[in-house]
XYZ file of C-alpha atoms in Angstrom:
712
model
C 14.821 7.226 -28.491
C 16.189 3.781 -29.357
C 17.334 2.686 -26.247
C 18.934 5.078 -24.997
C 16.412 5.919 -22.616
C 19.091 4.385 -20.229
C 21.965 6.694 -21.011
C 21.841 9.574 -23.511
C 25.321 9.279 -24.975
C 26.832 6.039 -24.067
C 29.091 5.529 -27.305
C 30.029 8.819 -28.556
C 29.724 10.650 -25.263
C 32.897 9.420 -23.754
C 34.588 11.389 -26.610
C 32.554 14.456 -26.322
C 33.111 14.368 -22.608
C 36.761 14.125 -22.912
C 36.535 17.155 -25.244
C 34.907 19.055 -22.445
C 37.370 17.600 -19.945
C 39.504 20.766 -19.520
C 36.721 22.760 -18.987
C 35.329 20.673 -16.683
C 38.317 20.495 -14.629
C 38.103 24.389 -14.305
C 34.401 24.079 -13.381
C 34.788 20.953 -11.135
C 34.489 22.927 -7.888
C 30.577 23.575 -7.267
C 29.015 26.273 -9.371
C 28.649 29.049 -6.963
C 25.289 29.163 -5.180
C 24.538 32.707 -6.775
C 24.175 30.942 -10.180
C 21.598 28.279 -8.880
C 18.650 30.727 -9.952
C 20.051 31.085 -13.278
C 20.749 27.356 -13.757
C 17.215 26.437 -12.548
C 15.545 29.071 -14.866
C 17.342 27.530 -17.872
C 16.355 24.077 -16.842
C 12.764 25.048 -16.368
C 12.715 26.928 -19.778
C 14.532 23.791 -21.549
C 11.575 21.782 -20.407
C 8.815 24.192 -21.279
C 7.753 24.553 -17.934
C 6.968 27.486 -15.545
C 9.086 28.433 -12.590
C 7.335 28.228 -9.109
C 8.287 29.734 -5.958
C 8.301 26.311 -4.139
C 10.436 24.996 -6.975
C 13.236 27.637 -6.207
C 12.744 27.059 -2.496
C 13.282 23.461 -2.674
C 16.280 23.878 -5.066
C 17.832 26.193 -2.676
C 17.207 23.717 0.282
C 18.705 20.947 -1.643
C 21.749 22.880 -2.461
C 22.015 23.772 1.250
C 21.574 20.248 2.374
C 24.269 18.819 0.194
C 26.729 21.798 1.171
C 26.381 21.137 4.919
C 26.473 17.371 4.692
C 22.711 17.104 5.989
C 19.438 15.161 5.258
C 16.399 16.694 4.134
C 12.633 15.670 3.845
C 10.970 17.984 1.368
C 7.144 17.866 1.039
C 6.401 19.107 -2.635
C 2.781 19.304 -3.696
C 1.933 18.218 -7.283
C 2.819 20.665 -9.896
C 5.798 22.121 -8.120
C 8.310 20.558 -10.505
C 10.125 18.699 -7.770
C 12.303 16.851 -10.457
C 14.124 19.747 -11.710
C 14.291 21.168 -7.910
C 16.620 18.465 -7.201
C 18.252 17.561 -10.299
C 19.592 21.151 -10.912
C 21.474 21.544 -7.729
C 22.639 17.956 -7.810
C 24.150 18.508 -11.169
C 25.601 21.805 -10.225
C 27.293 20.395 -7.256
C 29.417 17.898 -9.268
C 29.460 14.750 -7.276
C 27.892 11.642 -8.587
C 24.153 11.585 -7.764
C 21.806 8.566 -7.309
C 18.038 9.096 -7.842
C 15.758 6.286 -6.525
C 12.248 6.382 -7.599
C 9.266 3.970 -6.844
C 7.412 3.949 -10.337
C 8.472 3.225 -13.689
C 6.509 6.312 -15.004
C 8.893 8.739 -13.155
C 12.103 6.770 -14.172
C 11.014 6.991 -17.790
C 10.389 10.854 -17.373
C 13.715 11.462 -15.861
C 15.889 9.543 -18.497
C 13.636 10.415 -21.281
C 12.827 14.151 -20.731
C 14.113 15.938 -17.691
C 17.627 14.683 -17.690
C 18.454 15.323 -21.427
C 16.710 18.643 -21.611
C 18.407 19.638 -18.270
C 21.974 18.485 -19.254
C 21.575 20.500 -22.645
C 20.189 23.811 -20.772
C 22.951 23.783 -18.073
C 25.876 22.832 -20.397
C 26.764 26.675 -21.120
C 27.156 27.405 -17.582
C 28.580 23.933 -16.251
C 30.913 23.796 -19.310
C 30.059 20.056 -19.294
C 27.352 17.587 -20.054
C 27.001 15.186 -17.179
C 26.159 11.518 -18.197
C 23.108 9.782 -16.928
C 22.225 6.198 -16.911
C 19.363 3.949 -15.589
C 20.114 0.824 -13.490
C 17.808 -1.948 -12.495
C 18.190 -5.290 -11.155
C 19.585 -8.168 -13.117
C 16.205 -9.978 -13.621
C 14.836 -6.920 -15.450
C 17.245 -7.633 -18.276
C 17.114 -10.192 -21.000
C 19.577 -13.007 -20.555
C 21.326 -13.635 -23.970
C 22.635 -17.025 -22.587
C 19.039 -18.161 -22.202
C 17.964 -16.440 -25.399
C 20.579 -18.439 -27.293
C 21.268 -21.620 -25.455
C 17.973 -22.311 -23.857
C 16.553 -22.506 -20.141
C 17.605 -25.147 -17.538
C 14.852 -27.792 -17.397
C 12.727 -28.038 -14.149
C 12.789 -31.677 -14.661
C 16.640 -32.101 -14.328
C 17.395 -32.929 -18.043
C 19.570 -30.349 -18.852
C 18.826 -27.488 -21.450
C 15.473 -27.418 -23.376
C 14.182 -25.375 -26.267
C 11.518 -23.163 -24.329
C 9.533 -22.769 -27.405
C 9.019 -26.782 -27.426
C 8.582 -26.928 -23.689
C 5.886 -24.379 -23.389
C 3.466 -25.840 -26.010
C 5.101 -25.104 -29.211
C 5.363 -21.947 -31.492
C 1.413 -21.717 -31.385
C 0.873 -21.528 -27.791
C 0.711 -17.961 -26.049
C 3.976 -18.688 -23.937
C 5.813 -20.131 -27.065
C 4.882 -17.156 -29.104
C 6.244 -14.848 -26.490
C 9.489 -16.660 -26.205
C 9.809 -16.374 -29.792
C 9.039 -12.962 -29.858
C 11.813 -12.144 -26.953
C 14.381 -14.126 -28.910
C 13.604 -11.956 -32.019
C 13.854 -8.867 -29.956
C 17.044 -9.958 -28.353
C 18.434 -9.297 -31.717
C 17.058 -5.716 -32.113
C 17.140 -4.362 -28.434
C 19.975 -2.198 -27.348
C 18.935 -2.369 -23.568
C 17.455 -5.743 -23.015
C 15.195 -3.872 -20.510
C 12.002 -5.520 -19.969
C 10.320 -2.269 -19.665
C 11.433 -1.266 -23.361
C 9.563 -4.315 -24.731
C 5.937 -3.234 -26.106
C 3.784 -4.910 -25.912
C 5.012 -6.787 -22.670
C 5.030 -10.476 -21.961
C 3.753 -12.463 -18.989
C 5.847 -13.075 -15.976
C 6.074 -16.678 -16.717
C 7.293 -15.874 -20.417
C 9.943 -13.477 -19.194
C 11.306 -15.920 -16.562
C 12.340 -18.153 -19.349
C 15.055 -15.544 -20.820
C 16.000 -13.716 -17.569
C 18.078 -14.851 -14.686
C 18.611 -13.447 -11.140
C 21.821 -12.255 -9.857
C 22.345 -15.538 -8.186
C 21.476 -17.612 -11.305
C 23.988 -15.626 -13.582
C 26.866 -17.555 -14.797
C 28.963 -14.316 -14.359
C 30.438 -12.290 -17.097
C 33.874 -14.162 -17.232
C 32.407 -17.651 -17.543
C 29.506 -16.696 -19.642
C 30.014 -16.870 -23.558
C 27.743 -13.667 -23.883
C 29.420 -11.762 -21.138
C 30.829 -9.242 -23.351
C 27.357 -8.412 -24.866
C 25.418 -9.050 -21.547
C 22.673 -6.351 -21.286
C 22.724 -6.239 -17.446
C 26.657 -5.832 -17.496
C 26.487 -3.117 -20.025
C 23.932 -1.235 -17.852
C 26.105 -1.681 -14.802
C 29.374 -0.219 -17.001
C 27.151 2.795 -18.048
C 26.201 3.613 -14.353
C 29.827 3.395 -13.272
C 30.431 6.169 -15.979
C 27.351 8.183 -15.093
C 27.164 11.351 -13.247
C 23.418 10.670 -12.514
C 22.117 7.149 -11.753
C 18.416 6.421 -11.912
C 17.528 3.396 -10.133
C 14.413 2.086 -8.054
C 13.937 1.599 -4.500
C 14.388 -2.131 -4.390
C 17.987 -1.579 -5.807
C 18.506 1.128 -3.195
C 17.475 -1.513 -0.592
C 19.737 -4.059 -1.601
C 22.611 -1.587 -1.613
C 21.752 -0.097 1.516
C 20.618 -3.082 3.865
C 22.194 -6.183 2.445
C 25.638 -4.941 2.244
C 25.967 -5.668 -1.647
C 27.208 -2.780 -3.601
C 24.868 -2.808 -6.276
C 25.288 0.985 -6.900
C 28.234 3.011 -7.782
C 29.721 5.245 -5.134
C 27.921 8.639 -4.998
C 27.916 11.681 -2.786
C 24.331 12.399 -2.973
C 21.172 10.362 -2.887
C 17.657 11.519 -3.850
C 14.608 9.396 -3.009
C 11.741 10.544 -4.856
C 8.180 9.104 -4.083
C 9.796 8.646 -0.597
C 6.164 7.895 0.947
C 6.840 4.529 -0.738
C 10.261 3.776 0.687
C 9.283 1.751 3.970
C 6.917 -0.655 1.791
C 9.600 -1.122 -0.771
C 12.210 -1.684 1.608
C 10.040 -4.047 3.598
C 9.243 -5.936 0.357
C 12.832 -6.343 -0.393
C 13.770 -7.391 3.020
C 10.920 -10.228 3.339
C 11.526 -13.792 2.580
C 8.977 -16.652 1.910
C 9.325 -20.432 2.444
C 6.927 -21.931 -0.180
C 6.012 -25.557 -1.062
C 6.484 -24.585 -4.811
C 10.134 -23.134 -4.147
C 11.278 -26.330 -2.143
C 9.840 -28.503 -5.010
C 11.705 -26.786 -7.649
C 14.665 -26.821 -5.771
C 14.381 -30.743 -5.808
C 13.900 -30.783 -9.479
C 16.800 -28.520 -10.155
C 19.344 -30.351 -7.905
C 18.169 -33.805 -9.217
C 20.676 -33.920 -12.083
C 23.956 -32.689 -10.559
C 23.801 -33.150 -6.654
C 24.273 -36.559 -5.259
C 21.165 -38.911 -4.570
C 21.502 -38.771 -0.913
C 21.245 -34.989 -0.780
C 18.421 -35.012 -3.245
C 16.309 -37.666 -1.335
C 16.833 -35.681 1.949
C 15.443 -32.646 0.245
C 12.622 -34.656 -1.318
C 11.556 -35.890 1.890
C 11.862 -32.580 3.471
C 9.712 -31.150 0.960
C 6.841 -33.960 1.237
C 6.931 -33.216 4.803
C 6.648 -29.567 4.607
C 3.804 -29.886 2.025
C 1.570 -31.921 4.232
C 1.898 -29.361 7.070
C 1.158 -26.596 4.895
C -1.894 -27.941 3.395
C -3.691 -27.519 6.748
C -1.788 -24.769 8.178
C -3.975 -21.827 9.386
C -3.049 -18.318 8.388
C -1.716 -15.845 10.908
C 1.097 -14.689 13.034
C 3.389 -17.277 14.378
C 5.360 -15.630 17.474
C 7.214 -18.799 17.840
C 7.589 -21.766 15.595
C 5.688 -24.769 16.975
C 7.874 -27.676 17.490
C 6.519 -29.696 14.470
C 6.864 -26.753 12.050
C 10.426 -25.934 13.469
C 11.389 -29.719 12.807
C 10.133 -29.406 9.054
C 11.994 -26.259 8.470
C 15.061 -27.662 10.055
C 14.834 -30.555 7.677
C 14.762 -28.121 4.725
C 17.601 -26.241 5.998
C 19.933 -29.192 6.617
C 18.955 -30.873 3.236
C 19.361 -27.504 1.279
C 22.801 -27.354 3.097
C 23.783 -30.861 1.863
C 22.608 -29.965 -1.764
C 24.862 -27.028 -1.781
C 27.780 -28.902 -0.610
C 27.215 -31.580 -3.255
C 26.624 -28.968 -6.131
C 29.982 -27.417 -5.027
C 31.850 -30.677 -4.997
C 30.712 -31.556 -8.607
C 31.590 -28.248 -10.169
C 33.559 -28.461 -13.191
C 36.178 -25.660 -13.483
C 35.477 -25.631 -17.472
C 32.669 -23.942 -18.992
C 29.945 -26.525 -19.892
C 26.295 -26.793 -20.691
C 25.801 -27.796 -17.277
C 26.813 -24.454 -15.835
C 23.468 -22.912 -16.380
C 21.816 -26.000 -14.596
C 24.192 -25.811 -11.628
C 23.848 -22.114 -11.092
C 20.070 -22.248 -11.257
C 20.103 -25.261 -8.705
C 22.605 -23.563 -6.423
C 20.433 -20.193 -6.380
C 17.480 -22.325 -5.350
C 19.172 -24.216 -2.851
C 20.876 -21.305 -1.158
C 17.617 -19.238 -1.176
C 16.013 -22.287 0.665
C 18.816 -22.447 3.227
C 18.808 -18.556 3.873
C 15.151 -18.345 4.582
C 14.988 -21.528 6.659
C 17.977 -20.076 8.926
C 16.006 -16.876 9.183
C 12.811 -18.283 10.362
C 14.729 -20.744 12.855
C 16.792 -17.681 14.242
C 13.534 -16.393 16.012
C 14.739 -12.987 16.101
C 13.051 -10.349 17.919
C 13.435 -7.987 15.066
C 11.496 -10.297 12.684
C 8.013 -11.267 12.361
C 6.923 -14.575 10.886
C 3.546 -15.630 9.950
C 1.583 -18.301 7.926
C 0.097 -16.741 4.686
C -2.389 -18.688 2.574
C -2.650 -17.174 -1.059
C -4.540 -18.252 -4.133
C -1.173 -18.102 -6.014
C -0.094 -21.336 -4.640
C -3.219 -23.108 -5.298
C -6.064 -24.206 -2.855
C -5.138 -25.662 0.265
C -1.437 -24.512 0.306
C 0.160 -21.863 2.713
C 3.784 -20.715 2.991
C 5.757 -19.261 5.800
C 6.865 -15.597 5.541
C 9.065 -13.497 7.603
C 9.555 -9.654 7.421
C 11.563 -7.072 9.459
C 9.615 -5.794 12.320
C 10.899 -2.321 11.405
C 13.007 -0.976 8.686
C 13.964 2.404 10.377
C 17.076 0.907 12.099
C 18.257 -0.728 8.685
C 17.655 2.457 6.953
C 19.362 4.589 9.773
C 22.404 2.372 9.631
C 22.645 1.910 5.761
C 21.335 4.804 4.075
C 22.804 8.120 5.943
C 26.272 7.576 6.663
C 28.104 8.009 3.450
C 26.373 10.845 1.803
C 23.533 13.605 2.155
C 20.096 12.082 1.365
C 17.075 13.906 0.331
C 13.610 12.480 0.316
C 10.808 14.072 -1.353
C 7.140 13.315 -2.000
C 3.809 15.157 -2.386
C 2.961 13.321 0.980
C 5.302 13.235 3.763
C 3.681 15.469 6.517
C 1.039 13.155 7.912
C -1.069 14.951 10.427
C 0.555 18.234 9.529
C 4.063 16.984 10.852
C 7.191 15.482 9.429
C 7.925 13.324 12.395
C 6.127 10.231 11.689
C 7.256 9.613 8.261
C 10.929 10.838 9.268
C 10.944 8.184 12.046
C 9.798 5.273 9.760
C 12.682 5.816 7.371
C 15.419 6.180 10.237
C 15.451 9.994 10.978
C 14.372 10.393 14.627
C 12.715 13.468 15.723
C 15.626 14.197 18.241
C 18.070 14.780 15.322
C 15.778 17.404 13.578
C 17.370 20.645 12.931
C 15.241 23.946 12.504
C 13.420 24.251 9.069
C 15.156 27.359 8.439
C 19.143 27.404 9.092
C 20.402 29.541 11.879
C 23.624 30.073 13.782
C 24.777 27.159 15.992
C 22.159 24.654 14.752
C 22.092 21.677 17.021
C 19.686 18.676 17.298
C 17.262 18.716 20.388
C 18.727 17.698 23.606
C 18.945 14.062 24.346
C 19.668 12.790 20.965
C 21.812 9.746 21.644
C 22.465 6.740 19.389
C 25.437 5.181 21.043
C 28.581 5.397 18.967
C 26.442 5.856 15.774
C 26.638 9.422 14.059
C 23.301 11.276 14.428
C 21.764 11.712 11.212
C 20.799 15.421 11.352
C 17.973 16.401 8.980
C 15.432 19.228 8.138
C 12.145 19.058 7.016
C 10.427 21.719 4.759
C 7.134 21.896 2.810
C 7.361 24.210 -0.077
C 3.747 23.969 -0.959
C 1.865 23.445 -4.225
C 1.331 26.017 -7.107
C -2.453 24.880 -6.970
C -5.039 26.974 -5.205
C -6.657 24.180 -3.119
C -9.544 26.140 -1.374
C -10.547 27.254 -4.578
C -10.041 24.346 -6.658
C -11.665 21.599 -4.572
C -13.967 20.523 -1.698
C -13.344 17.987 0.839
C -16.673 16.329 1.697
C -17.320 13.910 4.522
C -20.553 12.086 4.771
C -21.067 12.566 8.328
C -24.740 11.467 8.037
C -23.792 7.843 7.136
C -23.702 4.975 9.410
C -20.118 3.880 10.696
C -18.777 1.306 8.320
C -18.630 -2.435 9.683
C -16.576 -5.254 8.279
C -19.376 -6.139 5.875
C -18.902 -4.208 2.445
C -22.702 -4.118 1.699
C -23.400 -0.520 2.992
C -26.857 0.307 1.581
C -26.623 3.848 2.686
C -22.933 4.436 1.254
C -24.268 3.009 -1.940
C -27.102 5.472 -2.016
C -24.742 8.193 -1.393
C -22.525 7.224 -4.126
C -25.108 6.966 -6.862
C -26.419 10.372 -5.979
C -22.889 11.678 -6.007
C -22.046 10.280 -9.405
C -25.267 11.680 -10.649
C -24.554 15.002 -9.811
C -21.241 14.872 -11.245
C -22.559 13.287 -14.460
C -19.984 10.567 -14.072
C -16.367 11.744 -14.029
C -15.817 9.534 -10.869
C -12.763 7.722 -9.445
C -13.758 5.369 -6.656
C -11.103 4.472 -4.322
C -12.080 1.399 -2.188
C -10.239 -0.221 0.711
C -10.888 -3.566 -0.558
C -11.491 -5.446 -4.013
C -14.415 -6.948 -2.575
C -15.922 -3.625 -1.785
C -14.754 -2.123 -5.304
C -16.779 -5.174 -6.795
C -19.788 -4.823 -4.811
C -20.041 -0.982 -5.664
C -19.319 -1.648 -9.183
C -22.328 -4.216 -9.529
C -24.774 -1.892 -7.697
C -23.725 1.359 -9.595
C -24.116 -0.886 -13.089
C -27.779 -1.764 -12.074
C -28.692 1.897 -11.033
C -26.902 4.205 -13.378
C -26.541 4.474 -17.028
C -22.957 5.502 -16.727
C -20.133 3.187 -17.832
C -18.500 1.823 -14.699
C -14.951 0.412 -15.302
C -13.495 -1.970 -12.590
C -10.076 -2.581 -11.745
C -8.974 -6.235 -13.036
C -11.424 -6.332 -15.980
C -8.656 -5.032 -18.101
C -4.900 -3.937 -17.775
C -4.539 -0.767 -15.447
C -3.174 1.267 -18.221
C -6.047 0.670 -20.598
C -8.755 1.383 -17.677
C -6.991 4.562 -17.149
C -6.888 5.436 -20.588
C -10.552 4.674 -21.132
C -11.617 6.521 -17.888
C -9.648 9.830 -19.236
C -11.345 9.566 -22.751
C -14.908 9.732 -21.651
C -16.224 12.252 -19.005
C -19.095 10.224 -18.116
C -17.266 7.147 -17.323
C -16.467 6.104 -13.878
C -13.418 3.893 -12.666
C -13.329 1.680 -9.357
C -10.648 0.060 -7.786
C -8.398 -0.348 -5.040
C -4.723 0.084 -4.040
C -3.132 0.574 -7.371
C -5.662 3.459 -8.163
C -5.283 5.214 -4.811
C -1.663 6.307 -5.951
C -1.317 5.310 -9.609
C -3.898 7.519 -11.600
C -2.892 10.901 -13.111
C -5.935 12.178 -15.023
C -5.821 15.909 -15.159
C -9.085 17.738 -16.636
C -12.936 17.040 -16.722
C -12.836 13.337 -16.842
C -11.969 13.189 -13.138
C -13.946 15.817 -10.969
C -15.075 13.673 -8.236
C -12.946 11.189 -6.322
C -14.802 8.959 -3.772
C -13.248 7.100 -0.903
C -15.538 4.480 0.552
C -13.931 4.447 3.981
C -10.570 5.001 6.053
C -8.263 2.492 4.548
C -6.909 0.984 7.918
C -4.945 -2.127 7.588
C -6.670 -5.199 8.116
C -6.809 -6.041 11.866
C -5.418 -9.569 10.985
C -2.554 -8.333 8.987
C 0.498 -10.231 10.777
C 3.114 -7.548 10.262
C 0.956 -4.347 10.886
C -0.423 -5.679 13.943
C 2.943 -6.705 15.120
C 4.335 -3.246 14.571
C 1.429 -1.614 16.324
C 1.849 -3.974 19.500
C 5.712 -3.088 19.372
C 4.985 0.501 19.648
C 2.760 -0.007 22.292
C 4.983 -2.202 24.222
C 7.552 0.843 23.999
C 5.070 3.219 25.466
C 3.672 4.898 22.328
C 0.430 4.921 20.649
C 0.495 1.983 18.265
C -2.911 2.768 16.613
C -1.789 6.227 15.311
C 1.983 5.309 14.606
C 1.091 2.400 12.435
C -2.904 2.074 11.624
C -3.555 5.645 11.198
C -0.410 6.712 9.642
C -0.943 3.840 6.886
C -4.428 5.033 6.323
C -3.321 8.878 6.027
C -0.677 8.163 3.644
C -3.123 6.465 1.530
C -5.991 9.098 1.970
C -3.449 11.931 1.152
C -2.276 10.064 -1.946
C -5.933 9.326 -2.954
C -7.107 13.030 -2.472
C -4.213 13.994 -4.590
C -5.630 12.322 -7.632
C -8.159 15.105 -7.792
C -6.344 18.245 -8.732
C -3.534 17.526 -11.189
C -3.413 20.899 -13.176
C -4.084 24.660 -12.322
C -7.725 24.464 -14.072
C -8.731 21.173 -12.339
C -11.864 21.686 -10.128
C -13.855 18.883 -8.270
C -14.801 17.242 -4.956
C -13.104 14.673 -2.737
C -15.801 12.871 -1.030
C -15.243 10.617 2.063
C -18.007 8.250 2.780
C -16.987 7.337 6.211
C -18.095 9.619 8.989
C -15.493 8.620 11.339
C -12.961 11.352 9.572
C -15.614 13.822 11.205
C -17.098 12.302 14.321
C -13.823 10.550 15.821
C -11.076 12.243 17.556
C -8.535 10.951 15.328
C -10.621 12.429 12.343
C -8.381 15.642 12.269
C -5.383 13.746 11.764
C -6.524 12.586 8.408
C -8.080 15.941 7.490
C -4.913 17.664 8.095
C -2.773 14.922 5.911
C -4.843 15.891 3.013
C -4.473 18.991 0.504
C -6.160 22.006 2.136
C -9.535 21.911 0.173
C -12.389 23.611 1.353
C -14.212 21.492 3.814
C -17.824 20.682 4.447
C -20.193 17.996 5.635
C -23.390 19.526 3.856
C -24.551 16.872 1.362
C -26.798 19.193 -0.482
C -24.288 21.948 -0.922
C -21.903 19.386 -2.337
C -24.544 17.961 -4.636
C -25.158 21.634 -5.977
C -21.555 22.179 -6.379
C -20.863 18.961 -8.306
C -23.988 19.847 -10.658
C -22.410 23.389 -11.262
C -18.963 21.849 -12.488
C -17.985 21.224 -16.080
C -14.863 21.238 -18.126
C -14.795 25.284 -18.201
C -16.300 26.061 -14.908
C -14.847 28.705 -12.961
C -13.080 28.015 -9.700
C -15.228 25.437 -7.543
C -16.653 27.257 -4.667
C -19.737 25.836 -2.669
C -23.308 27.211 -4.032
C -24.031 28.530 -0.510
C -21.782 29.475 2.277
C -21.224 26.909 5.176
C -23.466 27.543 8.160
């Protein structure tokens, strides 16, 4: 597909859609529910799939939720075919639907595979061809103004040629910028994700803009050709808009209507929603950002305003050089003074830039917009830091990204559940789905985190006179009634996998050096003949294990960070004797069906760090309200990761293997049952010898995995 991974028929489709309009008007009312099985069957056949009972149940539940204006949580295991299970009833209903996903891979699958085939398959019954489009944030699209006119200088000297500024056409950045310029003449979408091979963030930043830096379609000479504007126009005409969680967060909680009006919202990979919304609602005041604002304002703002911001920047830099990381429950006086100075000086710069604005289009417009965006971002963040809201968490963070000796202030919402309840559920039905929504065997924990309280839960199966539990009271706000269903998985987990907990090991401490764990790991890998995905709770732990295994085993050990993640996964999948070790990205981002991955090892329960400011604040808040902070925050966080990690093992009907947890607390502690019940229903054992024999017996054509001897 040339681009039109973003929209299947953007040019001719309007005519074809118009030709279908008479039939579409007649069919505009929702297709009768009795036709839903027929529609689903046609769609599944079109993508070459096999209809699953869980898929049928999910499609019916989605249709039911939309018909009754309710919200739905659906846990659908790997292999269920959940994309078609929500797309078919959504397309049949007729209202515009927005699908928000967390990963690029799923967005691509939807717009390049599932939607084109589904639309064609349903056309004979629907008598219309729904249009679909992908929509992302503006900075994901190449800016034609920057590609053709240059980039505002950081030194305040107007526009410059980025190739010369970045070391000429022979430097890596210069070459990337030249390639982006050439690509601007070839691409139909300008979407960064359509560029292959990709470029660094720094190179992309030279030819892209944020929404605040954009000149606007009416003032920009390239407004008619703008890739971001074209994407928005396609979205306005589409029946299905595929977007990401970050865009959903902006639309729902910032009051900025970046998505077209829609009657149904589907949140896929919903286990990621809280983290993505938290990220979108987090602000940071860095030394680098203040210094950039000074440089960008230098040319156009008055000297007094720039000098004030420069002085505030120098003072803040000095304080951050010695600042100690950790939560700040109340800004100390010296730090509050520094942040106040930044707020007031940035306000002066904003006023000055507004006074000097030239109404006519000029080369200074891009410089001014960039300077204004920087100053406004500083002002907003400083205001939020000084507000000392009980709903925010403030902390000092030291990061290698900003160089040695430099720290920054960060502020994030204590909880996003209230924001989501207010912004997500009022105007439309919402379906949230993932393979991991039931933690500890129950939906209530995840539901509460996304703004759906247990008091508003309806029975899983519709009955006469359904009402939420007594006591649901949210003031004048409408109660977001919801149901939760688990449609299961087509895989036979007890026959396909074993969950092994190494009870005999010592409890892990803070030190990643665990000799007994490394001995166990080496023996397991040896029994499996490689084929191991090692999931570690820290990068330090992954590195220590990789170094130890490279010294003990002949197997090739790949380590996250030593190559791109995509290349590492490709190499891992291509050689069954290879092992891949890594941390967070691997817990959720690996899809390797077949014999290359028959052993998934978790070194320990991935609890959040005790010194994590945001997690510890959330845990404390739960405890102050009378709840169990450890279970609600730390255990839930870890259980979600473990459920995702265990899901890496069985990706196809003939996959076989073992998930090995090298942390005895999953068996010996009271909370261990919570983790075990959050993972797939594998055959469970703590017998190390049994697991070694089972691993040794597994090969690519093995029969269903069963322990060699029965437990007990």
